[in-house]
CSV table of C-alpha atoms in Angstrom, one decimal:
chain,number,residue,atom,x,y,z
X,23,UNK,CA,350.1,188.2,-118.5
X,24,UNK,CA,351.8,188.8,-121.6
X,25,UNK,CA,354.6,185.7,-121.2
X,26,UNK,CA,351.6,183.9,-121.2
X,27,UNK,CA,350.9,182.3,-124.4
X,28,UNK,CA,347.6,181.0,-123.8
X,29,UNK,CA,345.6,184.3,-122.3
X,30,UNK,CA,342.2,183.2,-123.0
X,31,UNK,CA,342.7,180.0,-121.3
X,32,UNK,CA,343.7,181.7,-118.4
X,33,UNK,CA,341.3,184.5,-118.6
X,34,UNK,CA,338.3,181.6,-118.4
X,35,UNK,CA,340.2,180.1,-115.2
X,36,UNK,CA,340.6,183.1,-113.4
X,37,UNK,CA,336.8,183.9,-114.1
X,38,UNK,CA,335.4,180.4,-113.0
X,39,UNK,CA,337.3,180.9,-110.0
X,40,UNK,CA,336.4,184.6,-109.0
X,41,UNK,CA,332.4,183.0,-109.8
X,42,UNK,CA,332.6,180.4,-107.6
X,43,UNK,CA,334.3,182.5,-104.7
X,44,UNK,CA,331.4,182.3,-102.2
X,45,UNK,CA,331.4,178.5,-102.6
X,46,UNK,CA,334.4,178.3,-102.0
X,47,UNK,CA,334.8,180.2,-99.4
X,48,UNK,CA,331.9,178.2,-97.8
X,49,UNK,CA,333.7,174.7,-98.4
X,50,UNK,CA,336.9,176.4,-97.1
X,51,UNK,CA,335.3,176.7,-94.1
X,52,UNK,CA,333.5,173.6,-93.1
X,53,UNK,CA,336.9,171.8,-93.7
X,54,UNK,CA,338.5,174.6,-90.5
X,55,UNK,CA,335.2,173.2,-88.8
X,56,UNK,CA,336.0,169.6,-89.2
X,57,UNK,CA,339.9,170.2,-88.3
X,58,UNK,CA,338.9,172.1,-85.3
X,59,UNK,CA,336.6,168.9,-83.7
X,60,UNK,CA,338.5,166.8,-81.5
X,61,UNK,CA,339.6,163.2,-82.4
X,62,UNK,CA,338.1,160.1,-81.6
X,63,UNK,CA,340.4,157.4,-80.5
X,64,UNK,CA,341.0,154.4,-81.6
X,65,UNK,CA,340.9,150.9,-80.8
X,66,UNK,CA,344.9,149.6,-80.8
X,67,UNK,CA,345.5,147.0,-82.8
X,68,UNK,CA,346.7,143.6,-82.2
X,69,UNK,CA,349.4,142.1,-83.7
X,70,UNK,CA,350.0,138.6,-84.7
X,71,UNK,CA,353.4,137.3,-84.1
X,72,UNK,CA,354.0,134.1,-84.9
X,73,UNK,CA,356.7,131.7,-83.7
X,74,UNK,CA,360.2,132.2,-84.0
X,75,UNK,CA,360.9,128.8,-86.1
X,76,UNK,CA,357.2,129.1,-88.2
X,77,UNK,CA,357.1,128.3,-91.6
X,78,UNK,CA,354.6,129.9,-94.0
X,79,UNK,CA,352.4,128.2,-95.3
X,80,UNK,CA,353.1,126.7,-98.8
X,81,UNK,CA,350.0,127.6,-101.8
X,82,UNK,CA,349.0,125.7,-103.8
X,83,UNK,CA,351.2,126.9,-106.8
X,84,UNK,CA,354.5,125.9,-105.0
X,85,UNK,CA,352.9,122.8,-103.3
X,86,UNK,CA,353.7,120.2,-106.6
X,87,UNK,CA,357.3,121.6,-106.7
X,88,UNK,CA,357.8,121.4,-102.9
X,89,UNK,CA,356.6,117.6,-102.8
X,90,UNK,CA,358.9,116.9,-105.7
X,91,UNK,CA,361.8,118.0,-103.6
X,92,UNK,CA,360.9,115.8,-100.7
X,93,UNK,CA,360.3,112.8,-102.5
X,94,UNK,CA,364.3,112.7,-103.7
X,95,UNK,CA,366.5,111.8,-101.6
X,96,UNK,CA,369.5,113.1,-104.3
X,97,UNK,CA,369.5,116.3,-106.1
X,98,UNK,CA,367.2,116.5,-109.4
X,99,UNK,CA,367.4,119.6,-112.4
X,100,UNK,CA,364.8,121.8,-112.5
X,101,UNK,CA,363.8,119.9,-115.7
X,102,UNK,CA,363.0,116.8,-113.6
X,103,UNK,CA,360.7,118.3,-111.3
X,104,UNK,CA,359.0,120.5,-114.5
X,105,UNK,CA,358.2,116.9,-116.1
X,106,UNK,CA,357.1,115.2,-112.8
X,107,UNK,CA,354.5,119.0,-112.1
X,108,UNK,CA,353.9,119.3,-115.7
X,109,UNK,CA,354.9,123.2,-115.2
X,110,UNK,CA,357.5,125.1,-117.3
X,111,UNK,CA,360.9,125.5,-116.2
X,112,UNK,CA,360.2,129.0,-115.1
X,113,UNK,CA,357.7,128.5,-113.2
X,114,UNK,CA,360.0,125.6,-111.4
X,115,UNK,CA,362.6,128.0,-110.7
X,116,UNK,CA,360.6,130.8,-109.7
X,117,UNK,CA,358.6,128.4,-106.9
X,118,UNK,CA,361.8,127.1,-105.9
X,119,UNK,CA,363.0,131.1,-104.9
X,120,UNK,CA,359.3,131.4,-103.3
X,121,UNK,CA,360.1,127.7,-101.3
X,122,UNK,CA,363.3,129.3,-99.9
X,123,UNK,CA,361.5,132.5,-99.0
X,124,UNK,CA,359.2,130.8,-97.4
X,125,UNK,CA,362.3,129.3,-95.2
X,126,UNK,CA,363.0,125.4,-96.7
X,127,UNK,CA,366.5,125.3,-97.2
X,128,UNK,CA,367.1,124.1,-100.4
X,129,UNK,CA,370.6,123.7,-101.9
X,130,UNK,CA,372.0,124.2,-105.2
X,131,UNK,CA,374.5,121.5,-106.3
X,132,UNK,CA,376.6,121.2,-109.8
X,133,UNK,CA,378.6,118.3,-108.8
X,134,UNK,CA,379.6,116.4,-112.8
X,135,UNK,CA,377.0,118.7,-114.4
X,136,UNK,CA,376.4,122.4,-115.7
X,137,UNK,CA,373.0,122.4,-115.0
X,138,UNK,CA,372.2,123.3,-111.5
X,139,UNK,CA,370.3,120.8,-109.6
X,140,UNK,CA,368.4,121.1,-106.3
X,141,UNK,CA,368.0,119.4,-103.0
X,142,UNK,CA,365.8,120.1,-100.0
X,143,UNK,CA,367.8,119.6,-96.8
X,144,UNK,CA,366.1,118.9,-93.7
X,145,UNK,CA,366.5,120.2,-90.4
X,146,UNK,CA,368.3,118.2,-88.1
């Protein structure tokens, strides 16, 4: 105990511990009890799988941007769609990463431009 350099601290610790020994002991073993009872089972659960080719469904955050998209028939900048939503361009971009995880293939084009510009494909 002498490395130690808060003894007293310890000392109280040590003295709650060796107090409390019978409740403890009693606690100790009601939880052997309760390991010791056998296990109910379960109901399984089912799982939902949905199609192969399902979609999720769009919220109502990404819903503005998405109808945006499907109303051009050309590629528009992200600050196109942020004007026609009234969102920031962040927010554009960041529902346009959320459209393509939800599976809409959306392409990125640069053609005479720096500023990317995007264009929902459709299947088919």
């Amino acid at each position: 105990m002498e490395n130690y350099m808060n003894n007293f601290k310890i000392k109280t610790i040590l003295t709650a511990l060796y107090q409390d020994l019978e409740s403890n002991r009693k606690m100790i073993n009601m939880l052997w009890q309760e390991l010791d009872k056998p296990v109910k089972p379960t109901k399984p659960t089912k799982l939902e799988k949905k199609p192969a080719g399902a979609k999720r469904r769009v919220d109502s955050s990404t819903n503005p941007t998405l109808q945006v998209l499907q109303s051009k028939a050309y590629p528009v900048s992200a600050n196109h769609i942020a004007k026609k939503t009234g969102m920031n361009i962040k927010a554009v971009q960041h529902n346009i990463w959320r459209l393509r995880c939800y599976g809409f293939n959306i392409q990125t084009s640069y053609a005479k431009s720096r500023k990317a510009k995007y264009h929902l494909r459709r299947a088919g």
